């Protein structure tokens, strides 16, 4: 089927919650999974908005001289390493924690962290809450669309509890739209057989967009205290500010 006809047949009017990304499978090919984690750093440098997030939310809270940052569902750990590297470069005393419930991801992220920049945890957000942890900034990247409705509410409740007074939680994800799907398809198609070869990034990326929320959908399921921000070109931030003492 020609590519343009395939895109036309993809229904983006509703969330594709029944779709399953290949890298989430328990029996996902370990070599493809490792290559996917390795390529995330290149992809997220372009699509994650990590620089703006650091400038707007992390850097201002780091000016007091010390900061704790949590990356929930850290995957291959590239965002956590980026944050830790930026803070170290700026001379900020920081503890950056990367947490994921997938032991494969945590092991890969730990092995890739040659500088020991991040404290890696194979743990859920609820485990961190039970341990009494709190952070100045709680973040996630491309996690929300993976979750069921109940899991989303649990994550947001945990995130609010994990956010220290005066801190902030920002969950960043894709915004579902025809434009986002078409652009990602067009940009990744030429490199599918080179940079993205033997990885899950292209196939799962298209599924991720189909599983993601629109701004209105995310606002409708967000509990009180959370607000949705749209970021150019196709990103959503779900934000909760920690209460001041």
PDB file of C-alpha atoms in Angstrom:
ATOM      1  CA  UNK A   1       0.000   0.000   0.000  1.00  0.00           C
ATOM      2  CA  UNK A   2       1.445   3.443  -0.894  1.00  0.00           C
ATOM      3  CA  UNK A   3       2.564   5.505   2.098  1.00  0.00           C
ATOM      4  CA  UNK A   4       0.080   8.326   1.512  1.00  0.00           C
ATOM      5  CA  UNK A   5      -2.852   5.878   1.363  1.00  0.00           C
ATOM      6  CA  UNK A   6      -1.634   4.203   4.568  1.00  0.00           C
ATOM      7  CA  UNK A   7      -1.487   7.526   6.413  1.00  0.00           C
ATOM      8  CA  UNK A   8      -4.969   8.383   5.218  1.00  0.00           C
ATOM      9  CA  UNK A   9      -6.328   5.149   6.699  1.00  0.00           C
ATOM     10  CA  UNK A  10      -4.840   5.717  10.172  1.00  0.00           C
ATOM     11  CA  UNK A  11      -7.583   6.903  12.507  1.00  0.00           C
ATOM     12  CA  UNK A  12      -6.272   9.713  14.698  1.00  0.00           C
ATOM     13  CA  UNK A  13      -9.652  10.909  15.896  1.00  0.00           C
ATOM     14  CA  UNK A  14      -9.395   8.770  19.012  1.00  0.00           C
ATOM     15  CA  UNK A  15      -6.603   7.353  21.156  1.00  0.00           C
ATOM     16  CA  UNK A  16      -5.347   3.987  19.954  1.00  0.00           C
ATOM     17  CA  UNK A  17      -5.302   2.521  23.449  1.00  0.00           C
ATOM     18  CA  UNK A  18      -5.512  -1.005  22.068  1.00  0.00           C
ATOM     19  CA  UNK A  19      -2.173  -0.637  20.261  1.00  0.00           C
ATOM     20  CA  UNK A  20       0.912  -2.217  21.851  1.00  0.00           C
ATOM     21  CA  UNK A  21       4.425  -0.921  21.268  1.00  0.00           C
ATOM     22  CA  UNK A  22       6.914  -3.662  20.464  1.00  0.00           C
ATOM     23  CA  UNK A  23       9.584  -2.502  22.904  1.00  0.00           C
ATOM     24  CA  UNK A  24       7.147  -2.926  25.800  1.00  0.00           C
ATOM     25  CA  UNK A  25       6.864  -6.671  25.212  1.00  0.00           C
ATOM     26  CA  UNK A  26       8.514  -8.937  27.767  1.00  0.00           C
ATOM     27  CA  UNK A  27      10.113 -10.889  24.927  1.00  0.00           C
ATOM     28  CA  UNK A  28      11.320  -7.861  22.951  1.00  0.00           C
ATOM     29  CA  UNK A  29      14.514  -8.623  21.026  1.00  0.00           C
ATOM     30  CA  UNK A  30      17.313  -7.555  23.411  1.00  0.00           C
ATOM     31  CA  UNK A  31      19.585  -6.337  20.601  1.00  0.00           C
ATOM     32  CA  UNK A  32      16.844  -4.193  19.100  1.00  0.00           C
ATOM     33  CA  UNK A  33      15.927  -2.934  22.557  1.00  0.00           C
ATOM     34  CA  UNK A  34      19.548  -1.932  23.257  1.00  0.00           C
ATOM     35  CA  UNK A  35      19.791  -0.165  19.912  1.00  0.00           C
ATOM     36  CA  UNK A  36      16.534   1.641  20.646  1.00  0.00           C
ATOM     37  CA  UNK A  37      17.835   2.879  23.995  1.00  0.00           C
ATOM     38  CA  UNK A  38      21.057   4.006  22.309  1.00  0.00           C
ATOM     39  CA  UNK A  39      19.173   5.946  19.624  1.00  0.00           C
ATOM     40  CA  UNK A  40      16.823   7.650  22.074  1.00  0.00           C
ATOM     41  CA  UNK A  41      19.476  10.244  22.888  1.00  0.00           C
ATOM     42  CA  UNK A  42      19.597  11.384  19.256  1.00  0.00           C
ATOM     43  CA  UNK A  43      15.826  11.351  18.827  1.00  0.00           C
ATOM     44  CA  UNK A  44      15.063  13.071  22.133  1.00  0.00           C
ATOM     45  CA  UNK A  45      17.608  15.784  21.408  1.00  0.00           C
ATOM     46  CA  UNK A  46      15.216  16.812  18.635  1.00  0.00           C
ATOM     47  CA  UNK A  47      11.720  15.934  19.828  1.00  0.00           C
ATOM     48  CA  UNK A  48      11.705  15.923  23.659  1.00  0.00           C
ATOM     49  CA  UNK A  49      12.055  19.645  24.314  1.00  0.00           C
ATOM     50  CA  UNK A  50      14.616  18.820  26.997  1.00  0.00           C
ATOM     51  CA  UNK A  51      16.525  22.087  26.639  1.00  0.00           C
ATOM     52  CA  UNK A  52      13.456  24.249  27.168  1.00  0.00           C
ATOM     53  CA  UNK A  53      12.308  22.141  30.099  1.00  0.00           C
ATOM     54  CA  UNK A  54      15.702  22.530  31.757  1.00  0.00           C
ATOM     55  CA  UNK A  55      15.742  26.281  31.148  1.00  0.00           C
ATOM     56  CA  UNK A  56      12.195  26.914  32.390  1.00  0.00           C
ATOM     57  CA  UNK A  57      11.805  24.478  35.281  1.00  0.00           C
ATOM     58  CA  UNK A  58      15.105  23.008  36.438  1.00  0.00           C
ATOM     59  CA  UNK A  59      17.609  25.824  36.121  1.00  0.00           C
ATOM     60  CA  UNK A  60      15.597  28.376  38.172  1.00  0.00           C
ATOM     61  CA  UNK A  61      15.218  25.889  41.015  1.00  0.00           C
ATOM     62  CA  UNK A  62      18.918  25.035  40.887  1.00  0.00           C
ATOM     63  CA  UNK A  63      20.052  28.582  41.587  1.00  0.00           C
ATOM     64  CA  UNK A  64      19.804  27.947  45.323  1.00  0.00           C
ATOM     65  CA  UNK A  65      22.938  25.823  44.954  1.00  0.00           C
ATOM     66  CA  UNK A  66      21.506  22.315  45.261  1.00  0.00           C
ATOM     67  CA  UNK A  67      18.672  20.387  43.670  1.00  0.00           C
ATOM     68  CA  UNK A  68      17.103  16.925  43.503  1.00  0.00           C
ATOM     69  CA  UNK A  69      15.569  15.764  40.224  1.00  0.00           C
ATOM     70  CA  UNK A  70      13.590  12.578  39.524  1.00  0.00           C
ATOM     71  CA  UNK A  71      13.031  11.135  36.040  1.00  0.00           C
ATOM     72  CA  UNK A  72      10.157   8.635  36.273  1.00  0.00           C
ATOM     73  CA  UNK A  73      10.067   5.937  33.597  1.00  0.00           C
ATOM     74  CA  UNK A  74      13.563   6.949  32.553  1.00  0.00           C
ATOM     75  CA  UNK A  75      13.957   4.279  29.848  1.00  0.00           C
ATOM     76  CA  UNK A  76      17.475   4.404  28.449  1.00  0.00           C
ATOM     77  CA  UNK A  77      18.274   7.298  30.764  1.00  0.00           C
ATOM     78  CA  UNK A  78      19.303   9.905  28.191  1.00  0.00           C
ATOM     79  CA  UNK A  79      17.113  12.665  29.681  1.00  0.00           C
ATOM     80  CA  UNK A  80      18.397  12.028  33.203  1.00  0.00           C
ATOM     81  CA  UNK A  81      22.007  12.050  31.978  1.00  0.00           C
ATOM     82  CA  UNK A  82      21.371  15.273  30.052  1.00  0.00           C
ATOM     83  CA  UNK A  83      19.964  16.994  33.138  1.00  0.00           C
ATOM     84  CA  UNK A  84      22.796  15.768  35.371  1.00  0.00           C
ATOM     85  CA  UNK A  85      25.423  16.852  32.825  1.00  0.00           C
ATOM     86  CA  UNK A  86      23.922  20.339  32.531  1.00  0.00           C
ATOM     87  CA  UNK A  87      23.763  20.790  36.296  1.00  0.00           C
ATOM     88  CA  UNK A  88      27.358  19.633  36.738  1.00  0.00           C
ATOM     89  CA  UNK A  89      28.515  21.981  33.990  1.00  0.00           C
ATOM     90  CA  UNK A  90      26.830  24.870  35.823  1.00  0.00           C
ATOM     91  CA  UNK A  91      28.497  23.939  39.097  1.00  0.00           C
ATOM     92  CA  UNK A  92      25.226  22.947  40.807  1.00  0.00           C
ATOM     93  CA  UNK A  93      25.219  20.359  43.556  1.00  0.00           C
ATOM     94  CA  UNK A  94      22.602  17.920  42.357  1.00  0.00           C
ATOM     95  CA  UNK A  95      21.202  14.459  42.827  1.00  0.00           C
ATOM     96  CA  UNK A  96      19.485  13.136  39.731  1.00  0.00           C
ATOM     97  CA  UNK A  97      17.558   9.875  40.081  1.00  0.00           C
ATOM     98  CA  UNK A  98      16.422   7.815  37.099  1.00  0.00           C
ATOM     99  CA  UNK A  99      13.678   5.309  37.967  1.00  0.00           C
ATOM    100  CA  UNK A 100      11.972   2.698  35.826  1.00  0.00           C
ATOM    101  CA  UNK A 101      10.042  -0.483  36.580  1.00  0.00           C
ATOM    102  CA  UNK A 102      11.689  -2.247  33.621  1.00  0.00           C
ATOM    103  CA  UNK A 103      14.913  -3.839  34.833  1.00  0.00           C
ATOM    104  CA  UNK A 104      16.191  -4.021  31.253  1.00  0.00           C
ATOM    105  CA  UNK A 105      16.009  -0.256  30.897  1.00  0.00           C
ATOM    106  CA  UNK A 106      17.634   0.406  34.264  1.00  0.00           C
ATOM    107  CA  UNK A 107      20.493  -1.972  33.526  1.00  0.00           C
ATOM    108  CA  UNK A 108      21.132  -0.394  30.127  1.00  0.00           C
ATOM    109  CA  UNK A 109      20.968   3.132  31.537  1.00  0.00           C
ATOM    110  CA  UNK A 110      23.359   2.246  34.350  1.00  0.00           C
ATOM    111  CA  UNK A 111      25.832   0.646  31.960  1.00  0.00           C
ATOM    112  CA  UNK A 112      25.681   3.700  29.677  1.00  0.00           C
ATOM    113  CA  UNK A 113      26.348   6.111  32.552  1.00  0.00           C
ATOM    114  CA  UNK A 114      30.150   5.912  32.448  1.00  0.00           C
ATOM    115  CA  UNK A 115      30.511   9.103  34.489  1.00  0.00           C
ATOM    116  CA  UNK A 116      28.219   7.973  37.310  1.00  0.00           C
ATOM    117  CA  UNK A 117      26.074  11.064  36.868  1.00  0.00           C
ATOM    118  CA  UNK A 118      22.745   9.531  37.915  1.00  0.00           C
ATOM    119  CA  UNK A 119      21.467   7.285  40.709  1.00  0.00           C
ATOM    120  CA  UNK A 120      19.528   4.537  38.930  1.00  0.00           C
ATOM    121  CA  UNK A 121      16.585   2.793  40.575  1.00  0.00           C
ATOM    122  CA  UNK A 122      14.489  -0.142  39.421  1.00  0.00           C
ATOM    123  CA  UNK A 123      11.461   1.171  41.258  1.00  0.00           C
ATOM    124  CA  UNK A 124       7.948   2.467  40.741  1.00  0.00           C
ATOM    125  CA  UNK A 125       6.738   5.901  41.761  1.00  0.00           C
ATOM    126  CA  UNK A 126       4.709   4.292  44.557  1.00  0.00           C
ATOM    127  CA  UNK A 127       7.843   2.659  45.961  1.00  0.00           C
ATOM    128  CA  UNK A 128       9.572   6.032  46.060  1.00  0.00           C
ATOM    129  CA  UNK A 129       6.563   7.536  47.840  1.00  0.00           C
ATOM    130  CA  UNK A 130       6.666   4.719  50.410  1.00  0.00           C
ATOM    131  CA  UNK A 131      10.353   5.488  50.995  1.00  0.00           C
ATOM    132  CA  UNK A 132       9.492   9.103  51.790  1.00  0.00           C
ATOM    133  CA  UNK A 133      11.403  10.523  48.822  1.00  0.00           C
ATOM    134  CA  UNK A 134      10.840  14.109  47.669  1.00  0.00           C
ATOM    135  CA  UNK A 135      12.337  16.065  44.803  1.00  0.00           C
ATOM    136  CA  UNK A 136      12.523  19.657  43.642  1.00  0.00           C
ATOM    137  CA  UNK A 137      11.650  18.601  40.091  1.00  0.00           C
ATOM    138  CA  UNK A 138       9.809  15.447  39.001  1.00  0.00           C
ATOM    139  CA  UNK A 139       9.785  14.753  35.256  1.00  0.00           C
ATOM    140  CA  UNK A 140       8.882  12.074  32.764  1.00  0.00           C
ATOM    141  CA  UNK A 141       9.202  11.860  29.005  1.00  0.00           C
ATOM    142  CA  UNK A 142       6.867   9.858  26.756  1.00  0.00           C
ATOM    143  CA  UNK A 143       5.400   7.900  29.676  1.00  0.00           C
ATOM    144  CA  UNK A 144       1.784   9.049  29.916  1.00  0.00           C
ATOM    145  CA  UNK A 145       0.578   7.453  26.693  1.00  0.00           C
ATOM    146  CA  UNK A 146       1.796   4.023  27.857  1.00  0.00           C
ATOM    147  CA  UNK A 147      -0.488   4.018  30.918  1.00  0.00           C
ATOM    148  CA  UNK A 148      -4.007   2.801  31.552  1.00  0.00           C
ATOM    149  CA  UNK A 149      -6.462   5.279  33.054  1.00  0.00           C
ATOM    150  CA  UNK A 150      -5.906   3.855  36.543  1.00  0.00           C
ATOM    151  CA  UNK A 151      -2.118   3.843  36.138  1.00  0.00           C
ATOM    152  CA  UNK A 152      -2.192   7.461  35.011  1.00  0.00           C
ATOM    153  CA  UNK A 153      -4.122   8.556  38.091  1.00  0.00           C
ATOM    154  CA  UNK A 154      -1.736   6.617  40.349  1.00  0.00           C
ATOM    155  CA  UNK A 155       1.294   8.206  38.696  1.00  0.00           C
ATOM    156  CA  UNK A 156      -0.100  11.705  39.070  1.00  0.00           C
ATOM    157  CA  UNK A 157      -1.012  11.120  42.713  1.00  0.00           C
ATOM    158  CA  UNK A 158       2.482   9.753  43.386  1.00  0.00           C
ATOM    159  CA  UNK A 159       4.099  12.629  41.499  1.00  0.00           C
ATOM    160  CA  UNK A 160       2.290  15.205  43.638  1.00  0.00           C
ATOM    161  CA  UNK A 161       3.485  13.421  46.775  1.00  0.00           C
ATOM    162  CA  UNK A 162       7.037  13.213  45.442  1.00  0.00           C
ATOM    163  CA  UNK A 163       7.181  16.940  44.677  1.00  0.00           C
ATOM    164  CA  UNK A 164       8.787  18.940  47.474  1.00  0.00           C
ATOM    165  CA  UNK A 165       7.268  22.248  48.644  1.00  0.00           C
ATOM    166  CA  UNK A 166       8.088  24.875  46.044  1.00  0.00           C
ATOM    167  CA  UNK A 167       8.954  22.205  43.489  1.00  0.00           C
ATOM    168  CA  UNK A 168       7.253  21.143  40.292  1.00  0.00           C
ATOM    169  CA  UNK A 169       6.225  17.988  38.428  1.00  0.00           C
ATOM    170  CA  UNK A 170       6.221  18.068  34.620  1.00  0.00           C
ATOM    171  CA  UNK A 171       5.147  15.048  32.586  1.00  0.00           C
ATOM    172  CA  UNK A 172       6.027  15.629  28.941  1.00  0.00           C
ATOM    173  CA  UNK A 173       4.468  13.651  26.126  1.00  0.00           C
ATOM    174  CA  UNK A 174       3.487  13.748  22.486  1.00  0.00           C
ATOM    175  CA  UNK A 175       0.350  15.534  21.326  1.00  0.00           C
ATOM    176  CA  UNK A 176      -1.706  13.424  18.950  1.00  0.00           C
ATOM    177  CA  UNK A 177      -2.509  15.048  15.623  1.00  0.00           C
ATOM    178  CA  UNK A 178      -2.492  14.291  11.933  1.00  0.00           C
ATOM    179  CA  UNK A 179       0.389  16.737  11.489  1.00  0.00           C
ATOM    180  CA  UNK A 180       2.521  15.088  14.189  1.00  0.00           C
ATOM    181  CA  UNK A 181       1.938  11.651  12.678  1.00  0.00           C
ATOM    182  CA  UNK A 182       2.655  12.764   9.120  1.00  0.00           C
ATOM    183  CA  UNK A 183       5.807  14.695  10.026  1.00  0.00           C
ATOM    184  CA  UNK A 184       7.248  11.871  12.149  1.00  0.00           C
ATOM    185  CA  UNK A 185       6.497   9.401   9.367  1.00  0.00           C
ATOM    186  CA  UNK A 186       8.153  11.618   6.754  1.00  0.00           C
ATOM    187  CA  UNK A 187      11.232  12.426   8.848  1.00  0.00           C
ATOM    188  CA  UNK A 188      11.947   8.869   9.984  1.00  0.00           C
ATOM    189  CA  UNK A 189      11.213   7.100   6.708  1.00  0.00           C
ATOM    190  CA  UNK A 190      14.535   8.066   5.004  1.00  0.00           C
ATOM    191  CA  UNK A 191      16.620   6.922   8.001  1.00  0.00           C
ATOM    192  CA  UNK A 192      14.628   3.785   8.786  1.00  0.00           C
ATOM    193  CA  UNK A 193      17.289   1.657   7.073  1.00  0.00           C
ATOM    194  CA  UNK A 194      20.293   3.506   8.508  1.00  0.00           C
ATOM    195  CA  UNK A 195      20.225   5.377  11.839  1.00  0.00           C
ATOM    196  CA  UNK A 196      17.033   3.670  13.023  1.00  0.00           C
ATOM    197  CA  UNK A 197      17.776   0.249  11.560  1.00  0.00           C
ATOM    198  CA  UNK A 198      17.264  -2.682  13.947  1.00  0.00           C
ATOM    199  CA  UNK A 199      15.510  -0.452  16.490  1.00  0.00           C
ATOM    200  CA  UNK A 200      11.877  -0.014  17.518  1.00  0.00           C
ATOM    201  CA  UNK A 201      11.920   3.767  17.176  1.00  0.00           C
ATOM    202  CA  UNK A 202      10.092   4.299  13.903  1.00  0.00           C
ATOM    203  CA  UNK A 203       7.376   1.681  14.321  1.00  0.00           C
ATOM    204  CA  UNK A 204       6.793   2.363  18.006  1.00  0.00           C
ATOM    205  CA  UNK A 205       7.030   6.120  17.482  1.00  0.00           C
ATOM    206  CA  UNK A 206       4.085   6.041  15.093  1.00  0.00           C
ATOM    207  CA  UNK A 207       2.153   3.902  17.561  1.00  0.00           C
ATOM    208  CA  UNK A 208       3.072   6.315  20.371  1.00  0.00           C
ATOM    209  CA  UNK A 209       1.501   9.219  18.519  1.00  0.00           C
ATOM    210  CA  UNK A 210      -1.669   7.191  17.965  1.00  0.00           C
ATOM    211  CA  UNK A 211      -1.811   6.305  21.688  1.00  0.00           C
ATOM    212  CA  UNK A 212      -1.150   9.874  22.842  1.00  0.00           C
ATOM    213  CA  UNK A 213      -3.619  12.497  24.040  1.00  0.00           C
ATOM    214  CA  UNK A 214      -4.903  15.688  22.516  1.00  0.00           C
ATOM    215  CA  UNK A 215      -4.777  18.728  24.859  1.00  0.00           C
ATOM    216  CA  UNK A 216      -8.523  18.469  25.542  1.00  0.00           C
ATOM    217  CA  UNK A 217      -8.358  14.742  26.276  1.00  0.00           C
ATOM    218  CA  UNK A 218      -5.486  15.136  28.724  1.00  0.00           C
ATOM    219  CA  UNK A 219      -7.154  18.074  30.476  1.00  0.00           C
ATOM    220  CA  UNK A 220     -10.325  15.985  30.860  1.00  0.00           C
ATOM    221  CA  UNK A 221      -8.539  13.208  32.776  1.00  0.00           C
ATOM    222  CA  UNK A 222      -6.148  15.390  34.793  1.00  0.00           C
ATOM    223  CA  UNK A 223      -7.091  15.607  38.488  1.00  0.00           C
ATOM    224  CA  UNK A 224      -7.403  18.926  40.338  1.00  0.00           C
ATOM    225  CA  UNK A 225      -4.097  20.713  40.758  1.00  0.00           C
ATOM    226  CA  UNK A 226      -2.773  19.654  37.359  1.00  0.00           C
ATOM    227  CA  UNK A 227      -2.813  21.803  34.218  1.00  0.00           C
ATOM    228  CA  UNK A 228      -2.027  21.066  30.588  1.00  0.00           C
ATOM    229  CA  UNK A 229       0.403  23.173  28.571  1.00  0.00           C
ATOM    230  CA  UNK A 230       0.854  22.809  24.821  1.00  0.00           C
ATOM    231  CA  UNK A 231       4.382  23.199  23.478  1.00  0.00           C
ATOM    232  CA  UNK A 232       5.361  23.713  19.851  1.00  0.00           C
ATOM    233  CA  UNK A 233       5.368  21.755  17.655  1.00  0.00           C
ATOM    234  CA  UNK A 234       3.501  18.738  19.078  1.00  0.00           C
ATOM    235  CA  UNK A 235       4.087  18.297  22.790  1.00  0.00           C
ATOM    236  CA  UNK A 236       1.989  18.375  25.938  1.00  0.00           C
ATOM    237  CA  UNK A 237       3.176  19.132  29.457  1.00  0.00           C
ATOM    238  CA  UNK A 238       1.032  18.022  32.383  1.00  0.00           C
ATOM    239  CA  UNK A 239       2.168  20.219  35.262  1.00  0.00           C
ATOM    240  CA  UNK A 240       1.711  20.252  39.028  1.00  0.00           C
ATOM    241  CA  UNK A 241       3.366  22.837  41.266  1.00  0.00           C
ATOM    242  CA  UNK A 242       4.269  21.738  44.795  1.00  0.00           C
ATOM    243  CA  UNK A 243       2.644  23.760  47.553  1.00  0.00           C
ATOM    244  CA  UNK A 244       4.771  26.194  49.516  1.00  0.00           C
ATOM    245  CA  UNK A 245       5.082  25.645  53.243  1.00  0.00           C
TER     246      UNK A 245
END
